Short mmCIF file of C-alpha atoms and ligand atoms in Angstrom, two decimals:
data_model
loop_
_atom_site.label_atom_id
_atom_site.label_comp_id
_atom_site.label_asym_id
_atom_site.label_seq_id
_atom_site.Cartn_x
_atom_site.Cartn_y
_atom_site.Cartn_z
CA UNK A 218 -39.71 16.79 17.25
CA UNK A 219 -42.10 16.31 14.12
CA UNK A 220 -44.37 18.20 12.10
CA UNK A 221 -44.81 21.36 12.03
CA UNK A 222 -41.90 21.93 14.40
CA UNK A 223 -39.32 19.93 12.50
CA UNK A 224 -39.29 20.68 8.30
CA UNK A 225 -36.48 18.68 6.68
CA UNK A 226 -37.30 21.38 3.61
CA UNK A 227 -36.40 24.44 5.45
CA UNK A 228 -32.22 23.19 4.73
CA UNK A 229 -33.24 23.20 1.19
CA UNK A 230 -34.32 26.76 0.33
CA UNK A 231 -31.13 28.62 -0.30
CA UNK A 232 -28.26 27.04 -2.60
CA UNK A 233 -25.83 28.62 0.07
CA UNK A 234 -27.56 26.47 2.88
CA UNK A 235 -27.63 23.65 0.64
CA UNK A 236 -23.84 23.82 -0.29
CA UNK A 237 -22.96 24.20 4.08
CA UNK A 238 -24.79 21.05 4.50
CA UNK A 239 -23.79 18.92 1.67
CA UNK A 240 -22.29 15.64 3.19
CA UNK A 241 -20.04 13.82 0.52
CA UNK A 242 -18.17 15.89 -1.79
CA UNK A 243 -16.20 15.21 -4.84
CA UNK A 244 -12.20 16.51 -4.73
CA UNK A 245 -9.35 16.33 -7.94
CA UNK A 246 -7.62 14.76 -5.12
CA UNK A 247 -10.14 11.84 -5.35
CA UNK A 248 -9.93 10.98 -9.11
CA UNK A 249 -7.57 8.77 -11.24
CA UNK A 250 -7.55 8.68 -14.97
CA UNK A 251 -6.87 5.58 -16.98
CA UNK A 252 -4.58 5.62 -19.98
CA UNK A 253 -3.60 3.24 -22.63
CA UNK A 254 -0.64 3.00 -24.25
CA UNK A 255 0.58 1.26 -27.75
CA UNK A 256 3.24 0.65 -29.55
CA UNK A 257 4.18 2.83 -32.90
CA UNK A 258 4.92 6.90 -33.57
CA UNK A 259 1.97 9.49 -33.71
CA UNK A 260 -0.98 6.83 -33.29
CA UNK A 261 -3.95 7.73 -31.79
CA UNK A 262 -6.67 5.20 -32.12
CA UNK A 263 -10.14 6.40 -31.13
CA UNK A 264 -11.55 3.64 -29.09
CA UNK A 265 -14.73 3.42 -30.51
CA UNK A 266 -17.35 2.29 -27.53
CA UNK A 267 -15.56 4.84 -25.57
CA UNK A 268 -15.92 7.98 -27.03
CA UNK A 269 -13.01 10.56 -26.36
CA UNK A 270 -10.51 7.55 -25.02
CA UNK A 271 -7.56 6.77 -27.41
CA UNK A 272 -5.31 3.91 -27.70
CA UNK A 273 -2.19 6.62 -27.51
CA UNK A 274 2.02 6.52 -28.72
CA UNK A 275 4.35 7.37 -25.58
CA UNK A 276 4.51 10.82 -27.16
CA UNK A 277 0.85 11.29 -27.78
CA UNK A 278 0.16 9.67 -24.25
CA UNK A 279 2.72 12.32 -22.51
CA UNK A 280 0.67 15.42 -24.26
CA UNK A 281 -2.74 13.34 -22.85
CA UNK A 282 -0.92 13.81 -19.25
CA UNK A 283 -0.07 16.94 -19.48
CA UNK A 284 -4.00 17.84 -20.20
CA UNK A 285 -4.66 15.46 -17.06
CA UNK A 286 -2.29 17.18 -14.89
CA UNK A 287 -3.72 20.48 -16.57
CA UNK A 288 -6.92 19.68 -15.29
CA UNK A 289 -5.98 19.28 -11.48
CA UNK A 290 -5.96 15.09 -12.08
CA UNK A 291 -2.67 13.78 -9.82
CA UNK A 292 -2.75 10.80 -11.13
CA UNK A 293 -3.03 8.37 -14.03
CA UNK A 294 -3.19 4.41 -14.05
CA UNK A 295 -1.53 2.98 -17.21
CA UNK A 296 -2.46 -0.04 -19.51
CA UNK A 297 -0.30 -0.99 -22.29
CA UNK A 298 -0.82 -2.38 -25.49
CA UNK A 299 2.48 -4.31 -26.65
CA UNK A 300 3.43 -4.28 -30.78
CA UNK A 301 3.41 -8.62 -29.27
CA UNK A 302 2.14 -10.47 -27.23
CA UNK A 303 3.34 -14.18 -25.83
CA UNK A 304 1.50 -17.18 -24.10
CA UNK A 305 2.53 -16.13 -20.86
CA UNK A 306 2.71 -12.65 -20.67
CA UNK A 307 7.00 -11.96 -20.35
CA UNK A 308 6.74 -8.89 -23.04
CA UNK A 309 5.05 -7.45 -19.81
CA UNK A 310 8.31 -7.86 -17.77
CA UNK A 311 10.79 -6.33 -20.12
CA UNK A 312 12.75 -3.65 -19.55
CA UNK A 313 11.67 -2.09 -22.88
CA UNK A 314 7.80 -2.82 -22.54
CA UNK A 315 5.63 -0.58 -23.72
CA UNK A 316 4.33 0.78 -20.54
CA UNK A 317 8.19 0.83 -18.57
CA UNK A 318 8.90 2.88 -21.86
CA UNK A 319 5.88 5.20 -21.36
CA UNK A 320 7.00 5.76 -17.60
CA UNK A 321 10.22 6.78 -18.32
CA UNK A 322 9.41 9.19 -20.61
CA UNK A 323 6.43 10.31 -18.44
CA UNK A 324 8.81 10.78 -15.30
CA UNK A 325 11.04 12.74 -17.27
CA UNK A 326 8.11 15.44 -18.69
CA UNK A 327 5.79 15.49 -15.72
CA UNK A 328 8.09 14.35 -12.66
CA UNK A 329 4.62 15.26 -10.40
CA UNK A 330 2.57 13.08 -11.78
CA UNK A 331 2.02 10.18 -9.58
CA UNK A 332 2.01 6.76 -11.72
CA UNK A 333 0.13 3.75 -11.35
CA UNK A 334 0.95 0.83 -13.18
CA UNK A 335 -1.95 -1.75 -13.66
CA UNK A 336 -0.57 -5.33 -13.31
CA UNK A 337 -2.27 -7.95 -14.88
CA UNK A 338 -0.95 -10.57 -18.19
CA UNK A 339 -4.18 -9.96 -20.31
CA UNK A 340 -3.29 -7.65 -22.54
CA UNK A 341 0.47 -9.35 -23.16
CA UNK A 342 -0.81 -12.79 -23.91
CA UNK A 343 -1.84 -14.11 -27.26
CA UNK A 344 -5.33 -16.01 -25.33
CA UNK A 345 -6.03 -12.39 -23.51
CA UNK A 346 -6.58 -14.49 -20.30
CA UNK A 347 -5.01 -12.98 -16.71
CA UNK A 348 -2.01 -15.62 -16.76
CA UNK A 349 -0.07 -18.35 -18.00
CA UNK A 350 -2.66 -21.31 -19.48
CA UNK A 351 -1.82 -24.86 -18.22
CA UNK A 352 -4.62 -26.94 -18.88
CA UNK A 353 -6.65 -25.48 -20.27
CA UNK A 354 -7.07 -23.18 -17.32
CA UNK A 355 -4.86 -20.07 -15.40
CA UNK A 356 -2.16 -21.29 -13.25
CA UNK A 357 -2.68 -19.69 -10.31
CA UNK A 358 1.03 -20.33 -8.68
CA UNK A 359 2.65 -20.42 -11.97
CA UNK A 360 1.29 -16.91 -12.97
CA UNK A 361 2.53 -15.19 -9.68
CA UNK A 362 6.08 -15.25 -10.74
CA UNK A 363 5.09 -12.85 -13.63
CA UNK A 364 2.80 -11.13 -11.80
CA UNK A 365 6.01 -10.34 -9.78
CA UNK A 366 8.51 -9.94 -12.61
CA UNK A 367 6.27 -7.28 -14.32
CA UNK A 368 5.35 -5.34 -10.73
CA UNK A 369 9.21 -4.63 -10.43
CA UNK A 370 10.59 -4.13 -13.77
CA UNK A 371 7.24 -1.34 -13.73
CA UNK A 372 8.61 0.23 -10.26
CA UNK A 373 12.16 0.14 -12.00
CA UNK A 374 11.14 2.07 -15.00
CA UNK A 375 9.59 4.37 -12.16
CA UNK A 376 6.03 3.62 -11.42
CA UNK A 377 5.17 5.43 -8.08
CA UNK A 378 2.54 2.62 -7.14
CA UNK A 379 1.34 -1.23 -8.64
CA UNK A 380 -1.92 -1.96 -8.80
CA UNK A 381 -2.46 -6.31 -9.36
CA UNK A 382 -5.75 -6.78 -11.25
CA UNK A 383 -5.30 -10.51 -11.84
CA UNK A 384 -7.25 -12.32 -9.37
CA UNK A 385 -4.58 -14.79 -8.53
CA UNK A 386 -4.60 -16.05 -5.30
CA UNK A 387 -1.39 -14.98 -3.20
CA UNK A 388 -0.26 -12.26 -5.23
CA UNK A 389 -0.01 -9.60 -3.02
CA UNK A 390 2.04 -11.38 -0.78
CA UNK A 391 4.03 -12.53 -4.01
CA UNK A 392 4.82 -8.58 -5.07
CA UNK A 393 5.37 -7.28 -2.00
CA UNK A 394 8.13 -10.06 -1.65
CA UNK A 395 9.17 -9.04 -4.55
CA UNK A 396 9.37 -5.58 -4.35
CA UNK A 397 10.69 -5.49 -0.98
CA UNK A 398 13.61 -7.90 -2.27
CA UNK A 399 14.48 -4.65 -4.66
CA UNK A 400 14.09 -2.52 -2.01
CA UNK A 401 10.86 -1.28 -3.22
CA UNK A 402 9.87 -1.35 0.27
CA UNK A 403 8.07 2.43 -0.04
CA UNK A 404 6.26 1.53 -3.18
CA UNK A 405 2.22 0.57 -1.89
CA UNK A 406 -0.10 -1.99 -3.65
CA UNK A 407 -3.31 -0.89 -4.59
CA UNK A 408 -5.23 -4.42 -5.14
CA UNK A 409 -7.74 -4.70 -7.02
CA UNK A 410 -9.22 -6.89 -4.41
CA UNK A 411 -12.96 -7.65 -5.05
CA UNK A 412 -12.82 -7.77 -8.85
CA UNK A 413 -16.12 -9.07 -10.22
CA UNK A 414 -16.56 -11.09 -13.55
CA UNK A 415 -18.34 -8.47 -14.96
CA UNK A 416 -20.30 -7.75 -18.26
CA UNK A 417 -18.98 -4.09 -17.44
CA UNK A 418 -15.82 -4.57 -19.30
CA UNK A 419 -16.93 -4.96 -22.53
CA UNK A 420 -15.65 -1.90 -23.95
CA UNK A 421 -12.06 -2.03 -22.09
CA UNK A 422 -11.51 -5.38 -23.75
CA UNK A 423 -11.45 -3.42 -27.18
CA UNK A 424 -9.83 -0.23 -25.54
CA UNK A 425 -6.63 -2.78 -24.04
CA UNK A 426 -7.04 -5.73 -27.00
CA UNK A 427 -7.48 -8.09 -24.38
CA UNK A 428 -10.59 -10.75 -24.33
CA UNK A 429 -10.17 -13.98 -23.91
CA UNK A 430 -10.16 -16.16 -27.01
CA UNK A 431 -11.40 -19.10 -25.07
CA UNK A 432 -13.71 -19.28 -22.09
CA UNK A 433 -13.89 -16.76 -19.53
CA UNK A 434 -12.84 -15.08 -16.65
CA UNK A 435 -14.75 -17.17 -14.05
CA UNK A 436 -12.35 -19.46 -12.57
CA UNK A 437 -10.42 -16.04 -11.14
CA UNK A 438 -12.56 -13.36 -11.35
CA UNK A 439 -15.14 -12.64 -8.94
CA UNK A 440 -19.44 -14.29 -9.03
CA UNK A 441 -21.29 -11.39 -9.41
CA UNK A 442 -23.31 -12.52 -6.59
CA UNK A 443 -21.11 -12.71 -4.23
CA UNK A 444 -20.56 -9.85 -0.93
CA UNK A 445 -19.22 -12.40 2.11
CA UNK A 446 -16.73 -13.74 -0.62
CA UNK A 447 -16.05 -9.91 -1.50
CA UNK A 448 -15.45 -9.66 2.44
CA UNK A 449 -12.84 -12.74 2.43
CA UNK A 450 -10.58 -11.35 -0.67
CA UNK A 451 -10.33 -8.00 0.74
CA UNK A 452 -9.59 -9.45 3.66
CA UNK A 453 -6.25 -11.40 2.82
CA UNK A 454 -5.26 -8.64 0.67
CA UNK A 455 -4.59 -6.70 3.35
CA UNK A 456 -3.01 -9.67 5.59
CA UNK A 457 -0.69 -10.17 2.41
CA UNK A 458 0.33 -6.62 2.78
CA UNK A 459 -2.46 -4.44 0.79
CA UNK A 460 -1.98 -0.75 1.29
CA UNK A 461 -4.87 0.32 -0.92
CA UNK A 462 -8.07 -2.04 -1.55
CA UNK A 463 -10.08 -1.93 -4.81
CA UNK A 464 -13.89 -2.88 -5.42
CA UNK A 465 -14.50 -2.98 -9.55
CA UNK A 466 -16.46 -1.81 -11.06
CA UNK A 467 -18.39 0.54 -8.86
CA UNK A 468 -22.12 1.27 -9.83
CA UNK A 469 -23.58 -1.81 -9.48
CA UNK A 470 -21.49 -2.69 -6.33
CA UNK A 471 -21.72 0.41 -3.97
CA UNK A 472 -22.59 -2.40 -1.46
CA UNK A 473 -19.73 -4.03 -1.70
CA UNK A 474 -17.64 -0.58 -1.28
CA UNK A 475 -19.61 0.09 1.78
CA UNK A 476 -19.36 -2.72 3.33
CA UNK A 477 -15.31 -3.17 2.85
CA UNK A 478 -15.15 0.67 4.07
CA UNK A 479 -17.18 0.01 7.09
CA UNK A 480 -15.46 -3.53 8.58
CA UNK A 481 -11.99 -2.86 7.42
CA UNK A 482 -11.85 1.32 7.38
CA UNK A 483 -8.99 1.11 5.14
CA UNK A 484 -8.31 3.44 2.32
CA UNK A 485 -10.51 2.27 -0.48
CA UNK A 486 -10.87 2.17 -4.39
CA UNK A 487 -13.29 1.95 -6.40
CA UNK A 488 -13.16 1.24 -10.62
CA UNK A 489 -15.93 2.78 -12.64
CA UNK A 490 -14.99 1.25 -15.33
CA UNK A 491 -15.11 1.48 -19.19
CA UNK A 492 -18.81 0.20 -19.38
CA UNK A 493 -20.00 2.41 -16.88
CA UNK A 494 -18.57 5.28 -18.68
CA UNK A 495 -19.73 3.42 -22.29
CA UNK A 496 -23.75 3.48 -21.21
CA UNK A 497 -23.96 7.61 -19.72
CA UNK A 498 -21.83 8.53 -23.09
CA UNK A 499 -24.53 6.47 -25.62
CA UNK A 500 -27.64 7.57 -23.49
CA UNK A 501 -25.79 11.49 -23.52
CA UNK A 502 -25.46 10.59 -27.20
CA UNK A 503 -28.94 10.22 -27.71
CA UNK A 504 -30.12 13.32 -25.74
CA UNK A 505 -31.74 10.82 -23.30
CA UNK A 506 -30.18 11.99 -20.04
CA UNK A 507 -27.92 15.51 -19.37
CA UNK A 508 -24.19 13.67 -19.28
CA UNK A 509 -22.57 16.01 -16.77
CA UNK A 510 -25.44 15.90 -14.19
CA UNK A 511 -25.22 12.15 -14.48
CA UNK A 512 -21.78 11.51 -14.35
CA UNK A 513 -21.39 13.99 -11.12
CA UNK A 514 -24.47 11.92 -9.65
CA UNK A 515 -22.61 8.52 -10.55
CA UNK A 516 -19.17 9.74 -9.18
CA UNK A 517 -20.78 11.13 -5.83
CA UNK A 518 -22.71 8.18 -5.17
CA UNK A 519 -19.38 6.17 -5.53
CA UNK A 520 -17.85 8.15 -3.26
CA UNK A 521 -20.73 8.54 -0.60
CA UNK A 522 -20.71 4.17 -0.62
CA UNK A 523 -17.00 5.23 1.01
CA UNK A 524 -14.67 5.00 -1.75
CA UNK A 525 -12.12 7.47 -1.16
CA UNK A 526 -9.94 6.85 -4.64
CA UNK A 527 -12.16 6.78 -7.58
CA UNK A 528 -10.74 5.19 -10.98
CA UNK A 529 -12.56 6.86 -14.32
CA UNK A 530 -12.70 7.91 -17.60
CA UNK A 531 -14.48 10.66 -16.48
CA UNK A 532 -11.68 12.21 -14.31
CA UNK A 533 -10.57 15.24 -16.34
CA UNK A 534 -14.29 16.11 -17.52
CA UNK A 535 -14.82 15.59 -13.43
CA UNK A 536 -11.83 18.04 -12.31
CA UNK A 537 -12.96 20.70 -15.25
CA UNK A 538 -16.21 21.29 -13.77
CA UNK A 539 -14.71 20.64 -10.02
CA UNK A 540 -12.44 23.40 -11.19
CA UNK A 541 -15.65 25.53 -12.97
CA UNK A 542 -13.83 25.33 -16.06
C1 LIG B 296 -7.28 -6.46 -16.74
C2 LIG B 296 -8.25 -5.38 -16.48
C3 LIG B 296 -9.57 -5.25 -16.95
C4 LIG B 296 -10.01 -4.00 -16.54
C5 LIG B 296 -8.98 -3.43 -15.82
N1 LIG B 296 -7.91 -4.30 -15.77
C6 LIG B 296 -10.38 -6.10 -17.82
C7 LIG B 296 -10.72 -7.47 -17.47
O1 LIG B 296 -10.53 -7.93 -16.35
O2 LIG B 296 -11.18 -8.14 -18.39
C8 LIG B 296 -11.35 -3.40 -16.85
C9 LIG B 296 -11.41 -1.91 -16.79
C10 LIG B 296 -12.60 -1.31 -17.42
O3 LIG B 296 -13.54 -2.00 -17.87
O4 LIG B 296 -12.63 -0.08 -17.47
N2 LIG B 296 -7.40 -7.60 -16.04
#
């Protein structure tokens, strides 16, 4: 049936209609909101290309999750920001870190808040790359081992879930050792699995103090041009025991989310991360586009590629409107 008969319009008419048949739609459930935590009393730093995003105190951070849990968010994924770093990352693995400290004292206020604990050595090193430098390079083999200290000294403090965003090859496989060997056996890995070496990161890198002060990230991070490749890292992931598998950042790779949702049809991730967030709040800034209407558009796009967990800043502003507050 065409023309006249058939009139794709008449399903547009009424908002009621238009609500029945909407096909992907946003839930709280969906969204996770980053954190980052430092070291010090009372400090909250306003991180500056990412307006309304702090570098936060534990006891600044736990008021920041009580507003996220306010808002409907269930969960928050923590970066920390240690008082020092090292050249291969072990301030990460201590007992004391700045983000097993945060946990503790987050599981104590807000028991139902569900914790994720980024993994990753950038932000503890001195040379803000992913791992330990030998050669002038990141040793893949060498760096798993702290990959693997840090995932279980985070699930000890009380993290309810790790999420590896290293790029190492093998470390799935390496935590979930790990973590088993503590039986840790019911704690899942979210892997950041298809993480691309993006210019998206920009702001995060002054948000978490971590760029690299040599080089880059393309020796472990993903070519931007690259889908098949995408395709092969998801799919050891989940041979090395990925519960959860991540495609970052999001916008400019709802190809890449489709395409692990449709051959794998496992639960799947998706980062829009701090540059994402960085361009809508300028342009809002500006008066050049209406922020909300964008950053629902953005989110639901994300989602409708087949993400089903969504990672962003946006999460309580998200759940606020979700919630017609
Ligand atoms: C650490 C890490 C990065 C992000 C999340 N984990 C930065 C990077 O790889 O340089 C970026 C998140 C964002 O931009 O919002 N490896």
């Amino acid at each position: 049936m065409i023309f006249p008969e058939t009139r794709l319009r008449r399903l547009r008419y009424n908002s009621v209609l238009r609500d029945m048949v909407t096909e992907t739609k946003l839930s709280v459930d969906d969204l996770v909101m980053p954190l980052f935590v430092c070291a010090g009393e009372n400090v909250r730093n306003p991180i500056s290309s990412m307006p309304g995003n702090y570098q936060l105190s534990v006891e600044n951070l736990v008021e920041e999750c009580k507003k996220v849990a306010a808002s409907g968010v269930r969960a928050v994924l923590l970066f920390g920001i240690p008082a020092e770093k090292d050249e291969d990352g072990t301030v990460a693995c201590q007992h004391d870190g700045i983000v097993q400290q945060a946990i503790r004292v987050i599981k104590a206020e807000l028991p139902g808040l569900y914790i994720i604990a980024d993994i990753c050595n950038c932000e503890y090193t001195t040379h803000g790359h992913c791992g330990t430098i030998i050669d002038g390079d990141v040793d893949n083999d060498t760096t798993l081992e702290t990959l693997a200290n840090q995932s279980v000294s985070l699930v000890e403090a009380g993290a309810d879930m790790v999420a590896p965003s290293d790029m190492m090859d093998g470390r799935v496989a390496k935590i979930r050792k790990a973590l088993d060997d503590n039986k840790f056996e019911k704690i899942p890995i979210m892997s950041y699995s298809a993480k691309y070496a993006s210019g998206f990161y920009g702001p995060f890198r002054e948000a978490a103090e971590s760029a690299p002060q040599f080089g880059n990230r393309a020796t472990y991070q993903m070519n931007i041009a690259n889908i098949d490749e995408a395709i092969r890292e998801v799919d050891l992931d989940i041979a090395e025991g990925a519960d959860i598998v991540m495609v970052k950042p999001a916008l400019s790779y709802l190809d890449v989310i489709y395409r692990v949702k449709t051959e794998f049809r496992m639960p799947v991730a998706a980062y829009n991360v701090s540059g994402e967030f960085s361009m809508v709040e300028a342009a809002a800034a500006n008066d050049w586009i209406d922020r909300d209407r964008v950053m629902m558009e953005i989110l639901t796009s994300i989602k409708r590629a087949g993400a089903d967990i969504i990672i962003t800043y946006f999460a309580v502003d998200v759940a606020n409107i979700l919630n017609g507050k």
